[in-house]
């Protein structure tokens, strides 16, 4: 039986532009392209990937809908494989695909890295673009308008899809209130596929009016659902919404799968695989009100908690003046974990406001001791874990490794190796060398609030970018009354 031909092919990434692709499909069909547009969740026969390639190879117009993240994480080193996949015939594709995936698996094993889900599949969006370019299709990029963060013309693309930027793109405003109908005319003008008017010719005026009304109803329904979809936060929200949506079923399913994947078995690594400290796992009791962004942020926070074994050490020093300068024996009676980095602006914003505002690489400042308590309580509710501020004893103990040497600063006797100090502003987290426990910026950058049973004390440790060299030693202690652009937070955790 002869297979149906689709002269228009829509390509998109499910995690980025699926809603836009579905909207464009409905608009194209309403404009006269009914049954002429290939969409990867409709009428697929046989093996999914081979049917997609067959449709791509036989189409005339290739529409690629890009979002700001669609091409953000492409591996440049794999371009030779994608060039081969883009030019091979369909019969030889499965063999070549298996060789490519096997090669990726071997390379990760040889590098000592764990296999990822992404290594089990090829990037089909990238393949579709490369194959359309090689196949001489009428390529129509539909991309966000240029902003400070995104510029299609300046994208750095691998060789197999570099030619994408040579095609004149249709640019849309990627905002909450934007509708694709505003750029539909520009897309229609670029299509080489003719509209099939026969249905309109044999139909009546009433049929035409009905189609227009249905299109308008669908557009209103889609717009309403889009607004509601972007208000969803928790797993329960998505599970309820999926039962009544017309247009966002796949996005809800993808989000629910992400929730399950991120939560896992509730036991997650306490240290990320790139860290050199002790590896461990910890039980997380996820709060049902956590959003996907919050769960991602929490996993990063937990992954970067570094193990500190219990022990004894001489706290304080006669070398440097400070509020706790008298040497005395201190006992750390329990193992604990300390944050590899200071809490970042992005982490704080995500946990407190479910927002991705703020810079991920900059330490959060301008927070009071009481603000930190509120942040820590939020972490405890979301995870069921015993987060806290470190005590001064825990902080100095972790900063003093190796204990048999007790460097003057956290990780070195030379402050320039490990600390941002005598400066005008804090720097990005982790720009200096860590100490032996792989803890960054304990000396300098921003001072860090510590816990004290004396409510009126509110100690800070480590000094900041404003401090002198004497004020960023591991033994120097100070206290503060309130918020400051030079004071931040490092988390502590007891298992």
mmCIF file of N, CA and C in Angstrom, residues 108 112-116:
data_model
loop_
_atom_site.group_PDB
_atom_site.id
_atom_site.type_symbol
_atom_site.label_atom_id
_atom_site.label_comp_id
_atom_site.label_asym_id
_atom_site.label_seq_id
_atom_site.Cartn_x
_atom_site.Cartn_y
_atom_site.Cartn_z
ATOM 1 N N UNK A 108 32.072 7.223 27.049
ATOM 2 C CA UNK A 108 31.756 7.631 28.426
ATOM 3 C C UNK A 108 32.377 6.674 29.430
ATOM 4 N N UNK A 112 35.372 7.346 32.325
ATOM 5 C CA UNK A 112 34.994 7.156 33.718
ATOM 6 C C UNK A 112 33.678 7.779 34.095
ATOM 7 N N UNK A 113 32.891 8.237 33.097
ATOM 8 C CA UNK A 113 31.621 8.885 33.388
ATOM 9 C C UNK A 113 30.485 7.875 33.300
ATOM 10 N N UNK A 114 29.467 8.088 34.119
ATOM 11 C CA UNK A 114 28.302 7.219 34.096
ATOM 12 C C UNK A 114 27.475 7.487 32.838
ATOM 13 N N UNK A 115 26.818 6.419 32.353
ATOM 14 C CA UNK A 115 25.956 6.551 31.186
ATOM 15 C C UNK A 115 24.744 7.401 31.514
ATOM 16 N N UNK A 116 24.336 8.278 30.575
ATOM 17 C CA UNK A 116 23.177 9.138 30.763
ATOM 18 C C UNK A 116 22.062 8.687 29.838
#
